Structure formats: C-alpha cells, structure tokens
Short mmCIF file of C-alpha atoms in Angstrom, two decimals:
data_model
loop_
_atom_site.label_atom_id
_atom_site.label_comp_id
_atom_site.label_asym_id
_atom_site.label_seq_id
_atom_site.Cartn_x
_atom_site.Cartn_y
_atom_site.Cartn_z
CA MET D 1 12.87 13.15 99.57
CA PRO D 2 12.08 10.85 102.52
CA ARG D 3 14.13 11.77 105.58
CA ARG D 4 15.02 9.95 108.76
CA ARG D 5 13.06 11.25 111.68
CA ARG D 6 15.13 12.46 114.58
CA GLY D 7 14.49 11.72 118.22
CA GLY D 8 14.29 8.35 119.94
CA ARG D 9 15.97 5.16 118.79
CA VAL D 10 14.38 4.15 115.51
CA SER D 11 14.91 0.87 113.67
CA ALA D 12 13.21 -1.24 111.01
CA LEU D 13 12.38 -4.72 112.30
CA GLU D 14 10.11 -7.45 111.05
CA GLY D 15 7.03 -7.82 113.18
CA GLY D 16 6.93 -11.29 114.69
CA ARG D 17 6.98 -14.59 112.92
CA GLU D 18 4.66 -15.35 110.07
CA GLU D 19 4.32 -18.04 107.47
CA GLU D 20 5.49 -17.35 103.94
CA ALA D 21 2.43 -16.34 101.98
CA PRO D 22 2.05 -17.27 98.33
CA PRO D 23 2.80 -14.58 95.76
CA ALA D 24 0.08 -12.00 95.35
CA ALA D 25 -2.04 -12.15 92.24
CA GLY D 26 -0.32 -10.10 89.63
CA ALA D 27 3.02 -9.96 91.44
CA VAL D 28 5.93 -10.03 89.03
CA PRO D 29 7.41 -13.56 89.42
CA SER D 30 10.94 -12.71 88.41
CA ALA D 31 13.83 -10.42 89.14
CA GLN D 32 14.33 -8.90 85.71
CA TRP D 33 16.07 -5.54 85.47
CA ALA D 34 14.04 -2.31 85.13
CA SER D 35 12.89 -1.25 81.69
CA GLY D 36 13.42 2.45 82.28
CA ARG D 37 9.82 3.38 81.36
CA GLN D 38 7.30 4.35 83.97
CA PRO D 39 4.68 1.61 84.41
CA GLU D 40 1.23 2.46 83.11
CA ALA D 41 -0.88 2.81 86.24
CA ALA D 42 -4.25 2.83 84.48
CA ALA D 43 -3.87 -0.69 83.08
CA GLU D 44 -2.63 -2.29 86.32
CA LEU D 45 -4.61 -4.09 88.98
CA ILE D 46 -4.64 -2.06 92.21
CA LEU D 47 -3.83 -4.26 95.20
CA LEU D 48 -3.97 -1.69 98.03
CA ARG D 49 -4.59 2.01 98.53
CA GLY D 50 -4.06 4.09 101.64
CA ILE D 51 -2.61 7.18 103.30
CA PHE D 52 0.99 7.27 104.53
CA GLU D 53 3.33 10.04 105.49
CA ILE D 54 6.41 10.02 103.23
CA GLY D 55 9.06 12.53 104.17
CA ARG D 56 7.09 15.49 105.45
CA ASP D 57 4.07 14.99 103.21
CA SER D 58 0.85 13.07 103.66
CA CYS D 59 0.53 11.00 100.52
CA ASP D 60 -2.08 9.01 98.68
CA VAL D 61 -0.26 5.70 98.19
CA VAL D 62 -1.30 3.08 95.63
CA LEU D 63 0.18 -0.43 95.44
CA SER D 64 -0.41 -2.02 92.03
CA GLU D 65 0.83 -5.25 90.52
CA ARG D 66 4.00 -3.61 89.15
CA ALA D 67 4.76 -0.49 91.15
CA LEU D 68 4.23 1.51 94.32
CA ARG D 69 3.04 5.06 93.55
CA TRP D 70 2.43 8.01 95.77
CA GLN D 71 1.09 11.53 95.37
CA PRO D 72 1.57 14.26 97.97
CA ILE D 73 -1.74 15.69 99.11
CA ARG D 74 -1.52 19.51 99.05
CA PRO D 75 -4.88 21.32 99.17
CA GLU D 76 -4.89 24.84 97.73
CA ARG D 77 -7.77 27.31 97.72
CA LEU D 78 -8.39 28.61 94.22
CA THR D 79 -9.37 32.25 93.68
CA GLY D 80 -13.14 32.63 93.82
CA ASP D 81 -13.70 29.01 94.69
CA SER D 82 -14.46 27.68 98.17
CA LYS D 83 -13.53 24.14 97.29
CA TYR D 84 -10.14 22.60 97.64
CA ASP D 85 -8.24 21.05 94.80
CA PHE D 86 -5.21 18.85 95.02
CA LEU D 87 -1.88 19.27 93.38
CA HIS D 88 -0.53 15.84 92.46
CA LYS D 89 3.10 15.10 91.81
CA GLU D 90 3.28 11.37 91.34
CA GLU D 91 6.38 9.40 92.15
CA PHE D 92 6.91 5.66 91.98
CA VAL D 93 9.19 2.72 92.59
CA GLU D 94 8.89 -0.53 90.69
CA LEU D 95 8.28 -3.59 92.86
CA LYS D 96 11.17 -5.49 91.29
CA ASP D 97 13.55 -2.91 92.75
CA ILE D 98 12.42 -3.68 96.33
CA PHE D 99 14.45 -6.38 98.06
CA SER D 100 13.15 -6.29 101.65
CA VAL D 101 10.35 -4.91 103.81
CA LYS D 102 10.32 -4.47 107.57
CA LEU D 103 8.10 -2.87 110.20
CA LYS D 104 9.54 0.37 111.51
CA ARG D 105 9.41 0.80 115.29
CA ARG D 106 10.69 3.21 117.92
CA TYR D 107 12.09 1.95 121.19
CA SER D 108 12.65 3.82 124.42
CA ILE D 109 14.68 2.79 127.46
CA LYS D 110 11.61 2.32 129.68
CA GLN D 111 9.52 0.66 127.01
CA GLN D 112 9.34 -3.11 126.80
CA GLY D 113 7.98 -5.39 124.15
CA SER D 114 7.92 -4.68 120.45
CA GLY D 115 8.12 -0.89 120.72
CA THR D 116 5.93 1.76 119.13
CA LEU D 117 4.95 1.12 115.52
CA LEU D 118 5.82 3.95 113.16
CA GLY D 119 5.08 2.36 109.80
CA ILE D 120 6.86 0.31 107.12
CA THR D 121 10.37 0.54 105.70
CA LEU D 122 11.08 -0.60 102.15
CA PHE D 123 14.65 -1.47 101.16
CA ILE D 124 15.30 -0.57 97.54
CA CYS D 125 18.04 -1.23 94.97
CA LEU D 126 18.87 1.89 92.97
CA LYS D 127 21.09 2.35 89.94
CA THR D 128 23.50 5.29 90.15
CA GLU D 129 26.26 6.50 87.88
CA LYS D 130 28.74 4.23 86.06
CA ASN D 131 26.72 1.01 86.47
CA LYS D 132 26.89 1.21 90.26
CA LEU D 133 24.03 0.06 92.44
CA LYS D 134 23.25 1.32 95.91
CA ASP D 135 20.81 0.36 98.63
CA SER D 136 18.29 2.89 99.88
CA THR D 137 15.18 3.01 102.05
CA LEU D 138 11.69 4.44 101.76
CA ASP D 139 9.67 4.97 104.95
CA LEU D 140 5.87 4.73 104.81
CA ILE D 141 4.71 6.27 108.11
CA ASN D 142 1.34 5.28 109.58
CA LEU D 143 0.69 4.58 113.27
CA SER D 144 -2.18 2.13 112.70
CA GLU D 145 -1.17 -1.46 113.54
CA ASP D 146 -3.96 -2.98 111.44
CA HIS D 147 -3.30 -0.75 108.46
CA CYS D 148 0.45 -1.46 108.45
CA ASP D 149 -0.08 -5.18 108.99
CA ILE D 150 -2.21 -5.47 105.83
CA TRP D 151 0.39 -3.61 103.74
CA PHE D 152 3.30 -5.48 105.32
CA ARG D 153 1.77 -8.87 104.51
CA GLN D 154 1.04 -7.79 100.94
CA PHE D 155 4.65 -6.68 100.41
CA LYS D 156 5.90 -9.99 101.83
CA LYS D 157 3.71 -11.90 99.38
CA ILE D 158 5.03 -9.86 96.47
CA LEU D 159 8.67 -10.37 97.46
CA ALA D 160 8.08 -14.10 97.82
CA GLY D 161 7.08 -14.14 94.15
CA PHE D 162 10.59 -13.26 92.96
CA SER D 163 11.71 -16.87 92.64
CA ASN D 164 15.18 -16.13 91.22
CA ARG D 165 16.33 -14.39 94.38
CA PRO D 166 18.52 -16.58 96.60
CA LYS D 167 17.37 -17.53 100.08
CA SER D 168 20.49 -19.40 101.18
CA LEU D 169 24.11 -18.93 100.10
CA LYS D 170 27.40 -20.73 100.64
CA ILE D 171 30.10 -18.08 101.25
CA LEU D 172 33.79 -18.79 100.58
CA LEU D 173 36.04 -16.05 101.95
CA ASN D 174 39.74 -15.74 101.16
CA PRO D 175 41.32 -13.72 104.01
CA GLN D 176 44.63 -13.36 102.13
CA SER D 177 43.25 -11.50 99.10
CA HIS D 178 44.86 -8.16 98.22
CA LYS D 179 45.74 -6.36 101.49
CA LYS D 180 44.00 -9.02 103.60
CA GLU D 181 40.85 -6.87 103.58
CA ALA D 182 38.38 -9.51 102.40
CA THR D 183 37.16 -10.38 105.90
CA GLN D 184 36.53 -6.74 106.73
CA VAL D 185 34.83 -6.15 103.37
CA TYR D 186 32.47 -9.06 103.92
CA TYR D 187 31.44 -8.38 107.52
CA GLU D 188 31.14 -4.59 107.11
CA LYS D 189 29.61 -4.25 103.65
CA VAL D 190 28.24 -7.58 102.43
CA GLU D 191 26.80 -9.40 105.44
CA PRO D 192 24.58 -6.49 106.65
CA LEU D 193 22.86 -6.32 103.25
CA LEU D 194 22.38 -10.09 103.11
CA LYS D 195 20.79 -9.98 106.59
CA ILE D 196 18.43 -7.19 105.57
CA ALA D 197 17.38 -9.28 102.56
CA GLY D 198 16.74 -12.27 104.85
CA ILE D 199 19.31 -14.49 103.11
CA LYS D 200 20.78 -17.31 105.19
CA THR D 201 24.53 -17.76 104.87
CA ASP D 202 27.11 -20.41 105.66
CA VAL D 203 30.59 -18.85 105.74
CA THR D 204 33.84 -20.78 105.28
CA ILE D 205 37.16 -18.94 105.56
CA THR D 206 39.67 -20.63 103.25
CA GLU D 207 43.02 -21.46 104.83
CA TYR D 208 45.29 -22.25 101.89
CA GLU D 209 45.49 -22.20 98.10
CA GLY D 210 43.24 -24.93 96.74
CA HIS D 211 41.11 -25.09 99.91
CA ALA D 212 37.97 -23.92 98.09
CA LEU D 213 38.57 -26.54 95.38
CA SER D 214 38.88 -29.41 97.84
CA LEU D 215 35.93 -28.13 99.88
CA LEU D 216 33.53 -27.85 96.95
CA LYS D 217 34.40 -31.35 95.76
CA GLU D 218 32.83 -32.92 98.83
CA CYS D 219 30.61 -30.45 100.73
CA GLU D 220 26.81 -30.65 100.65
CA LEU D 221 25.30 -27.91 98.48
CA GLN D 222 21.76 -29.19 98.16
CA GLY D 223 20.28 -26.57 100.51
CA PHE D 224 21.97 -23.57 98.84
CA ASP D 225 20.74 -21.40 95.99
CA GLY D 226 24.20 -20.16 95.06
CA VAL D 227 27.87 -19.92 95.97
CA VAL D 228 29.60 -16.60 96.69
CA CYS D 229 33.35 -16.00 96.55
CA VAL D 230 34.84 -13.07 98.49
CA GLY D 231 38.34 -12.52 97.11
CA GLY D 232 40.33 -11.73 94.00
CA ASP D 233 40.43 -13.18 90.50
CA GLY D 234 42.43 -16.23 91.57
CA SER D 235 39.87 -17.08 94.26
CA ALA D 236 36.91 -16.56 91.92
CA SER D 237 38.52 -18.67 89.20
CA GLU D 238 39.25 -21.46 91.69
CA VAL D 239 35.63 -21.52 92.87
CA ALA D 240 34.30 -21.47 89.28
CA HIS D 241 36.70 -24.31 88.39
CA ALA D 242 35.53 -26.29 91.42
CA LEU D 243 31.82 -25.82 90.62
CA LEU D 244 32.36 -26.96 87.03
CA LEU D 245 34.44 -29.97 88.07
CA ARG D 246 31.67 -30.92 90.49
CA ALA D 247 29.11 -30.65 87.68
CA GLN D 248 31.15 -32.99 85.46
CA LYS D 249 31.44 -35.51 88.29
CA ASN D 250 27.71 -35.37 89.00
CA ALA D 251 27.03 -35.90 85.29
CA GLY D 252 29.34 -38.93 85.23
CA LEU D 253 31.77 -37.37 82.75
CA GLU D 254 35.42 -38.37 82.60
CA THR D 255 37.48 -35.36 83.65
CA ASP D 256 40.71 -36.48 81.95
CA SER D 257 39.29 -35.49 78.57
CA ILE D 258 36.38 -33.02 78.60
CA LEU D 259 35.12 -32.11 75.13
CA THR D 260 31.55 -31.01 75.85
CA PRO D 261 31.30 -30.15 79.56
CA VAL D 262 27.98 -29.61 81.33
CA GLY D 263 27.22 -26.32 83.03
CA ALA D 264 27.59 -25.55 86.73
CA GLN D 265 24.48 -26.35 88.73
CA LEU D 266 24.60 -23.31 91.03
CA PRO D 267 25.21 -19.65 90.13
CA LEU D 268 28.38 -17.98 91.38
CA GLY D 269 28.55 -14.57 93.03
CA VAL D 270 31.84 -12.65 92.96
CA ILE D 271 32.52 -10.05 95.66
CA PRO D 272 35.61 -8.10 94.50
CA ALA D 273 38.27 -8.06 97.23
CA GLY D 274 41.44 -8.53 95.19
CA SER D 275 44.01 -6.30 93.54
CA THR D 276 42.66 -6.26 89.97
CA ASN D 277 39.16 -7.85 90.13
CA VAL D 278 39.04 -8.48 86.38
CA LEU D 279 36.08 -10.87 86.54
CA ALA D 280 33.90 -8.58 88.66
CA HIS D 281 34.82 -5.54 86.59
CA SER D 282 34.07 -7.31 83.31
CA LEU D 283 30.76 -8.54 84.72
CA HIS D 284 29.42 -5.33 86.29
CA GLY D 285 31.41 -2.65 84.48
CA VAL D 286 32.80 -1.55 87.84
CA SER D 287 34.65 -3.12 90.76
CA HIS D 288 32.24 -2.17 93.57
CA VAL D 289 31.39 -4.35 96.56
CA VAL D 290 27.85 -3.03 97.16
CA THR D 291 26.99 -3.36 93.46
CA ALA D 292 28.13 -6.98 93.39
CA THR D 293 26.21 -7.72 96.60
CA LEU D 294 22.97 -6.19 95.35
CA HIS D 295 23.15 -8.14 92.09
CA ILE D 296 23.30 -11.30 94.22
CA ILE D 297 20.40 -10.20 96.43
CA MET D 298 18.24 -9.25 93.43
CA GLY D 299 18.98 -12.60 91.75
CA HIS D 300 20.30 -11.07 88.54
CA ILE D 301 21.78 -13.88 86.45
CA GLN D 302 24.37 -13.49 83.67
CA PRO D 303 25.43 -16.57 81.65
CA VAL D 304 29.18 -16.47 80.94
CA ASP D 305 31.43 -18.42 78.56
CA VAL D 306 34.20 -20.54 80.08
CA CYS D 307 37.38 -22.01 78.55
CA THR D 308 38.84 -25.46 79.06
CA PHE D 309 42.63 -25.77 79.15
CA SER D 310 44.17 -29.12 78.34
CA THR D 311 47.46 -30.56 77.23
CA ILE D 312 48.12 -33.74 75.27
CA GLY D 313 45.73 -36.35 76.69
CA LYS D 314 45.12 -34.45 79.92
CA PHE D 315 42.56 -31.90 81.07
CA LEU D 316 44.15 -29.08 83.10
CA ARG D 317 41.44 -26.69 84.29
CA PHE D 318 38.54 -24.36 83.56
CA GLY D 319 39.17 -20.63 83.24
CA PHE D 320 38.09 -17.35 81.67
CA SER D 321 41.36 -15.94 80.29
CA ALA D 322 45.05 -16.74 79.87
CA MET D 323 48.35 -15.11 78.94
CA PHE D 324 51.49 -16.83 77.71
CA GLY D 325 54.92 -15.24 77.33
CA PHE D 326 55.34 -11.86 79.01
CA GLY D 327 52.09 -12.20 80.98
CA GLY D 328 53.01 -15.63 82.28
CA ARG D 329 56.56 -14.68 83.24
CA ALA D 330 55.45 -11.52 85.04
CA LEU D 331 53.05 -13.57 87.16
CA ALA D 332 55.79 -16.13 87.91
CA VAL D 333 57.99 -13.35 89.26
CA ALA D 334 55.12 -11.86 91.28
CA GLU D 335 54.25 -15.21 92.85
CA ASN D 336 57.82 -15.53 94.09
CA HIS D 337 57.61 -12.16 95.86
CA ARG D 338 54.42 -12.61 97.86
CA TRP D 339 56.06 -10.88 100.81
CA MET D 340 55.69 -7.57 98.96
CA SER D 341 52.49 -5.54 99.01
CA PRO D 342 50.23 -6.34 96.02
CA ASN D 343 50.94 -3.10 94.15
CA GLN D 344 54.69 -3.23 94.77
CA ARG D 345 54.79 -6.91 93.83
CA MET D 346 53.07 -6.41 90.49
CA ASP D 347 55.08 -3.31 89.59
CA PHE D 348 58.32 -5.14 90.44
CA ALA D 349 57.27 -8.22 88.43
CA ILE D 350 56.42 -6.17 85.35
CA MET D 351 59.70 -4.27 85.51
CA LYS D 352 61.70 -7.49 85.90
CA ALA D 353 59.82 -9.21 83.06
CA LEU D 354 60.41 -6.19 80.82
CA ALA D 355 64.10 -6.16 81.73
CA LYS D 356 64.37 -9.81 80.62
CA LEU D 357 61.98 -9.41 77.70
CA LYS D 358 62.63 -12.14 75.14
CA PRO D 359 60.40 -13.70 72.50
CA GLU D 360 59.08 -17.26 72.63
CA GLU D 361 59.34 -19.44 69.54
CA CYS D 362 55.80 -20.80 69.05
CA GLU D 363 53.44 -22.46 66.67
CA ILE D 364 49.88 -21.22 67.18
CA SER D 365 46.93 -23.00 65.55
CA PHE D 366 43.41 -21.63 65.85
CA LEU D 367 39.89 -22.26 64.65
CA PRO D 368 38.24 -18.97 63.58
CA PHE D 369 34.88 -18.17 65.09
CA ASN D 370 31.98 -18.68 62.68
CA SER D 371 29.01 -16.74 64.00
CA SER D 372 26.70 -18.15 61.31
CA GLN D 373 26.86 -21.59 62.87
CA ASP D 374 24.42 -22.55 65.56
CA LEU D 375 26.66 -23.20 68.54
CA GLU D 376 23.88 -24.69 70.64
CA GLU D 377 22.97 -27.13 67.89
CA ARG D 378 26.56 -28.27 67.56
CA ARG D 379 26.81 -28.80 71.28
CA ALA D 380 23.57 -30.77 71.28
CA GLN D 381 25.01 -33.10 68.64
CA GLY D 382 27.80 -33.96 71.07
CA TYR D 383 30.66 -33.38 68.63
CA PRO D 384 33.87 -31.47 69.33
CA LYS D 385 33.97 -28.19 67.46
CA SER D 386 37.12 -29.25 65.65
CA ASP D 387 35.15 -32.12 64.07
CA CYS D 388 32.48 -29.73 62.78
CA ASN D 389 34.83 -27.28 61.11
CA ASN D 390 38.28 -28.14 59.77
CA GLN D 391 39.28 -24.61 58.70
CA TRP D 392 42.18 -24.44 61.10
CA GLN D 393 44.76 -21.72 60.58
CA MET D 394 48.34 -21.61 61.79
CA ILE D 395 50.83 -18.86 62.56
CA GLN D 396 54.35 -19.36 63.80
CA GLY D 397 57.34 -17.30 64.79
CA GLN D 398 58.65 -15.44 67.80
CA PHE D 399 56.02 -13.93 70.13
CA LEU D 400 56.49 -11.66 73.13
CA ASN D 401 52.98 -12.30 74.45
CA VAL D 402 49.91 -14.37 73.58
CA SER D 403 46.53 -13.59 75.17
CA ILE D 404 43.44 -15.82 74.96
CA MET D 405 40.34 -14.31 76.55
CA ALA D 406 36.66 -15.28 76.69
CA ILE D 407 35.71 -12.15 78.68
CA PRO D 408 36.64 -8.46 78.17
CA CYS D 409 39.09 -8.54 81.13
CA GLN D 410 38.45 -5.01 82.32
CA CYS D 411 40.18 -3.56 85.36
CA SER D 412 41.35 -0.22 86.72
CA VAL D 413 44.58 -0.32 84.69
CA ALA D 414 42.74 -1.37 81.50
CA PRO D 415 39.35 0.39 81.59
CA ARG D 416 38.47 -0.68 78.03
CA GLY D 417 39.61 -4.21 78.77
CA LEU D 418 42.48 -6.39 77.63
CA ALA D 419 40.06 -7.74 75.02
CA PRO D 420 37.56 -4.88 74.54
CA ASN D 421 35.70 -6.46 71.62
CA THR D 422 34.96 -9.67 73.50
CA ARG D 423 31.57 -10.26 75.13
CA LEU D 424 30.66 -12.38 78.12
CA ASN D 425 28.61 -14.98 76.28
CA ASN D 426 28.91 -14.88 72.50
CA GLY D 427 30.69 -18.23 72.24
CA SER D 428 34.04 -16.84 71.09
CA MET D 429 37.48 -15.91 72.43
CA ALA D 430 39.90 -13.14 71.57
CA LEU D 431 43.35 -14.33 70.46
CA ILE D 432 45.83 -11.44 70.69
CA THR D 433 49.45 -11.97 69.65
CA ALA D 434 52.37 -9.59 70.05
CA ARG D 435 55.24 -10.63 67.78
CA ASN D 436 58.86 -9.89 68.50
CA THR D 437 59.67 -6.17 68.49
CA SER D 438 61.82 -3.70 70.37
CA ARG D 439 61.30 -3.18 74.08
CA PRO D 440 60.20 0.49 73.67
CA GLU D 441 57.56 -0.47 71.10
CA PHE D 442 56.22 -3.27 73.29
CA ILE D 443 56.02 -0.88 76.26
CA LYS D 444 54.03 1.57 74.10
CA HIS D 445 51.61 -1.26 73.36
CA LEU D 446 51.21 -2.03 77.09
CA LYS D 447 50.69 1.64 77.98
CA ARG D 448 47.84 1.90 75.47
CA TYR D 449 45.71 -0.38 77.68
CA ALA D 450 45.41 2.43 80.23
CA SER D 451 44.13 4.93 77.64
CA ILE D 452 41.24 5.18 75.21
CA LYS D 453 43.55 4.71 72.23
CA ASN D 454 43.58 1.48 70.24
CA GLN D 455 46.14 -0.77 71.93
CA PHE D 456 46.20 -3.05 68.88
CA ASN D 457 47.19 -0.40 66.35
CA PHE D 458 50.77 -1.65 66.05
CA PRO D 459 52.31 -3.62 63.16
CA PHE D 460 53.48 -6.37 65.52
CA VAL D 461 50.05 -6.92 67.16
CA ASP D 462 47.43 -9.18 65.57
CA THR D 463 43.93 -9.99 66.83
CA TYR D 464 41.66 -12.90 65.95
CA THR D 465 38.20 -14.04 67.02
CA VAL D 466 38.41 -17.77 67.61
CA GLU D 467 36.70 -20.84 69.06
CA GLU D 468 39.78 -22.95 69.75
CA VAL D 469 43.51 -22.28 70.10
CA LYS D 470 46.55 -24.53 70.34
CA VAL D 471 49.79 -22.95 71.58
CA CYS D 472 52.86 -25.11 71.04
CA PRO D 473 56.18 -23.67 72.32
CA LYS D 474 59.24 -25.06 70.56
CA SER D 475 61.60 -27.14 72.70
CA ASN D 476 64.61 -25.17 71.50
CA SER D 477 63.04 -21.90 72.56
CA SER D 478 65.43 -19.20 73.66
CA GLY D 479 62.77 -17.28 75.51
CA HIS D 480 62.58 -19.13 78.82
CA HIS D 481 65.75 -19.81 80.71
CA PRO D 482 65.04 -21.33 84.13
CA GLU D 483 68.66 -20.98 85.15
CA GLU D 484 68.40 -17.17 84.84
CA ASP D 485 65.53 -16.96 87.31
CA HIS D 486 65.39 -17.47 91.04
CA GLY D 487 62.78 -18.88 93.35
CA PRO D 488 60.37 -21.81 93.41
CA HIS D 489 57.81 -20.25 91.07
CA GLU D 490 60.31 -19.05 88.51
CA THR D 491 62.19 -22.30 88.12
CA ALA D 492 60.72 -25.44 86.71
CA SER D 493 62.01 -28.84 85.90
CA GLY D 494 62.73 -29.41 82.25
CA ASN D 495 61.24 -26.94 79.80
CA CYS D 496 58.07 -25.85 81.63
CA PHE D 497 56.46 -22.61 80.52
CA PRO D 498 54.51 -20.29 82.84
CA TRP D 499 50.90 -19.43 81.98
CA ASN D 500 48.77 -16.79 83.67
CA VAL D 501 45.26 -18.24 83.91
CA ASP D 502 42.88 -15.83 85.66
CA GLY D 503 45.71 -14.61 87.86
CA ASP D 504 46.82 -18.15 88.78
CA LEU D 505 50.19 -19.56 87.73
CA MET D 506 50.00 -22.70 85.58
CA GLN D 507 53.24 -24.45 84.58
CA VAL D 508 52.98 -26.54 81.39
CA ALA D 509 55.79 -28.25 79.49
CA SER D 510 53.98 -28.96 76.21
CA GLU D 511 51.20 -27.75 73.94
CA VAL D 512 48.14 -26.15 75.53
CA HIS D 513 44.74 -26.57 73.86
CA VAL D 514 42.10 -23.95 74.74
CA ARG D 515 38.41 -24.34 73.88
CA VAL D 516 35.56 -21.94 74.64
CA HIS D 517 32.22 -23.31 75.88
CA PRO D 518 29.21 -20.98 75.60
CA ARG D 519 27.25 -20.05 78.75
CA LEU D 520 28.84 -22.73 80.86
CA ILE D 521 28.35 -20.94 84.18
CA ASN D 522 25.85 -18.43 85.56
CA LEU D 523 27.25 -15.49 87.50
CA TYR D 524 25.24 -13.13 89.65
CA GLY D 525 25.27 -9.86 87.75
CA ARG D 526 24.18 -7.94 84.70
CA SER D 527 26.22 -7.27 81.58
CA MET D 528 27.16 -3.66 80.91
CA GLU D 529 24.96 -3.59 77.81
CA GLU D 530 21.89 -4.43 79.89
CA MET D 531 22.86 -1.99 82.63
CA ASN D 532 23.33 0.86 80.17
CA ASP D 533 19.98 0.16 78.53
CA SER D 534 18.11 0.18 81.83
CA LYS D 535 17.02 2.64 84.45
CA SER D 536 16.02 1.36 87.83
CA ILE D 537 13.84 4.19 89.06
CA SER D 538 12.34 7.57 88.28
CA SER D 539 15.00 10.29 88.34
CA ASP D 540 12.64 12.53 90.31
CA VAL D 541 12.55 10.20 93.29
CA LYS D 542 14.89 11.04 96.16
CA PHE D 543 15.68 8.29 98.65
CA ARG D 544 17.77 8.20 101.75
#
C-alpha cells in the first residue's frame, strides 16, 4: 500500500542525537512473537493521535500501547445529505513487529544541513510464506517538524522497552564456508539490517579451524548481548562448543568430566552460510539469511538441547547431533577432498562410502527417555541421569549407520529432517540404527530422506527415543580398514573410528558416551511450531 515517492534523493535518517528515553507507559516490554489476532483498540491506552499521509491517502493515525492503526480519510457526499461521512478501512501493525524508526528527509545538491523533513519511516519485520521473515518499511508523511518530533520520540521510547533485543553483538565470520560466500553474505545482507536496527557490532574473521574456539576462550564478552556466527554447521557447532566451555570455566567446573553442565551465558545467532545449514534450518524451518538476521534483531530466543560427547574418563565436546558408521566415513572422505567444490565433494564422498559400504560390529547401550520424570528436578538434584534410572537397554550386532540427534536435523536434502520426530528442547535424543543389509536396500533408506515417505519403514532400521547412549565398537571390527583408505583424514593410528559431529570430523578409538542436556543454550530464533501458530501482521496490510 505505501509507496516510495519519486523525485529527489530520499532517505530515512535519525534526526540528531538524543538521550535514550525510558519506555513509554504501556509499551510492551518484550519481544514476543505476534499472536495473530488483531489487538482490541477500544481497551488500549491511546498514546498519540494525528494525521499522516500513508501511500496516497491522508490517514487518521492512532498510536496505542500495543499497535499503530490508521484509517484512510475519504469523504463521500450521501444522496440527499449535505454532510460528509467518512469511509474507514482500518489497518494496523503491532508495535512488537517494529524494529527501528528514523526521520525521513529529502536532500538536494544545493541544500545543506539536515535536509527537508518528509515524515517518519518505520522498519517492520513481516512473516511471509514458509516461516520466512522479511524487512519492510512504512512511511508516515507529515512536513511538520514539531509533529514528527513528538511521534519520533514516542516510537523511540517504545522500542527502548523491548529489553530482549540486542544492542551489541560479537560477530564471528568464517570466510571459508561453502563457496567462500560468507563475507559477501554478511556485508550485503546482514550488516545493513543490523545498522538500521542500531546494533553495534564487533566483527572477527576467523583464519583457521579452531580459531573461534581459541578466541572465545579468552576474549572479553562483557559488553555484548549475544554472539553471532556467520558460516556453516561446523562453524556454528564450534562457536556453541566454545560458549559452553567458557560457561563451565566461569562456573568453576572441571571440564575433564562434565555430568551436569551449566548453560551458555550469551545467546547464539546462526547466519546460514554453509552447504547444508542443518542447525539454522532446524531452528527456523528454512535456511534464509534475512530470516535468521531478523530473529536476532527482534531478540527472539529459542532454548535448545545440547549433547555432551565423552569417552572413558575424558570429555570430548558439546554438539547437537552425531553419526557413526556410514555418516562418519563419508565425512572423513569429504574432509580429505577439500579442494573440490562443496557439492562435488559431498557427492564424491557419499559414492565412495557406498562403494566401500561395510557394517561395524558394535555394542550399543541406551537409556530410554522417560517423559514422566521431571528433568529439571533431576538436574537440580545434581545427579547424573544414569544414577536416577537404571533401566539401561543394550543392542549389539553389525550396523551400517548409527545416528544420535537432539535436533530434527532438517536441510534441503532432508526436508522432514534426519530425525523428524525430535524437537529442539524436549530433553531427549533420537537414536536411529541401520543394521547390516544389502547396498540397494540401504540406498533406498537414504533416498527416503529426500521424500515425504517414512525413511524408517524398513526391517533393518530401528528408532529409539533416549536420554543417553553408549556406542562401543568392537576391536576386531571388520568395518574400518585404515589401510584401504588414503589421506590424512581417512587414516588413523590404531583402531580410530570416524564420527560426524555437526559436520565436524571426530576420531575416537574407544567407546563414546552421549548425554543430552535440556535447554543448555539459547539460540536466536523461533521454533517452527511457534512460527506456524503465529501471524505477524494483518493480511490486508501492504508494505514496501
């Protein structure tokens, strides 16, 4: 509906410096997602009322404690009546969908100073199709300096009341992600939106694998409201691991054996710039840079479960998902062919792993998830979960692949997810085992991930909902033969086995113990369930 006026150079700039005003009375002090129902105007306190031009219409504009409403003023002469009546078509935007406000001015070549005031520009977060968000603007045109100043200050007070929204962010950018596009993605799509929102940033470009980990161990984070990773799943997992390690250190916990870890102190934002972007896709329901950026700007927080991986007497790392067997070997091959393009590398690795497909002799022990137990109460008692429930189960035999996932692990090649029944924060993991079978049958199972059919509807595939898992490969396994492989990532001393943990290669020679820890880290985002149940704005409203 609102359109950009043509002629002259027009921009939206903040008018001068001003002190941060306290939140307006009645301003919503949070950044919760829209309810989908139109706010009841009659019951709300009206903060301001005035006349602005919106689009091509003069409108009666009302600013209340929850929404901005406007009604086009269209006088029509009724038959037989000399008086004018008004046809009102009310439209609205909820205040929690506004993320910035600026004064709109026109500049000419000869003009100096602050330019000619045109009105106010509101920057709005809108929900579109398939869980995507987009930024839009609404221009409120009025040439009165005093009138616009009053409204501008009121909007600034309201925005200051959204305390969850970050004001300063630490940005970690991996320039090697995917097709080395992360730098371009950040500076062309992410940074402009952060500037509009008035968020201060400190950008560090990582130079090598593990750089983010070493940086976050020592750098000062006191002045930041969150950390943002621009990269793929490996980069995001490394940053999450680093934030959680830092939290354990700050809490004085011994990292060699972490049974009940404390949560990360700062939320993590994930800007998808990798080849699969499993974490971002599972979080937002879509791998979309602008959507991820707007969730950060709006301060949407999603608690997410995290796993700890440890071997006998030694903590290994934090992570969200892992694959052992076929998934681990395919990643080992891919890591040794980094000179290929990402798509070629992964296709080649999968083909090679399928060509050498062999089962792994394993003993798998797991603790079934008991939803009737109060997980928070057990954590508060400070006991390991295995001490609270001794109903361990064990399966053994030859397995082609073992997946352990605390998140759905959605991506473009698996739209339903590798673990579609798993949620982001229900305190459980999916254990998916594929026993030994023929190569054609295993390939059918893999192909099912790309369709809407049930990928687990095979006699050799079993699924479990668990809290803990122990995977113990047998030393006489015939599945992994280092001498048959080539390259530094495919060979290992002794009997090391490759694991794929969030897209990172982890080589382990003995049993791996995986525990899930509920809501251990906050990510900027909204779960798909919340997104699907919400509507950010009236469908009648048209924005630029």
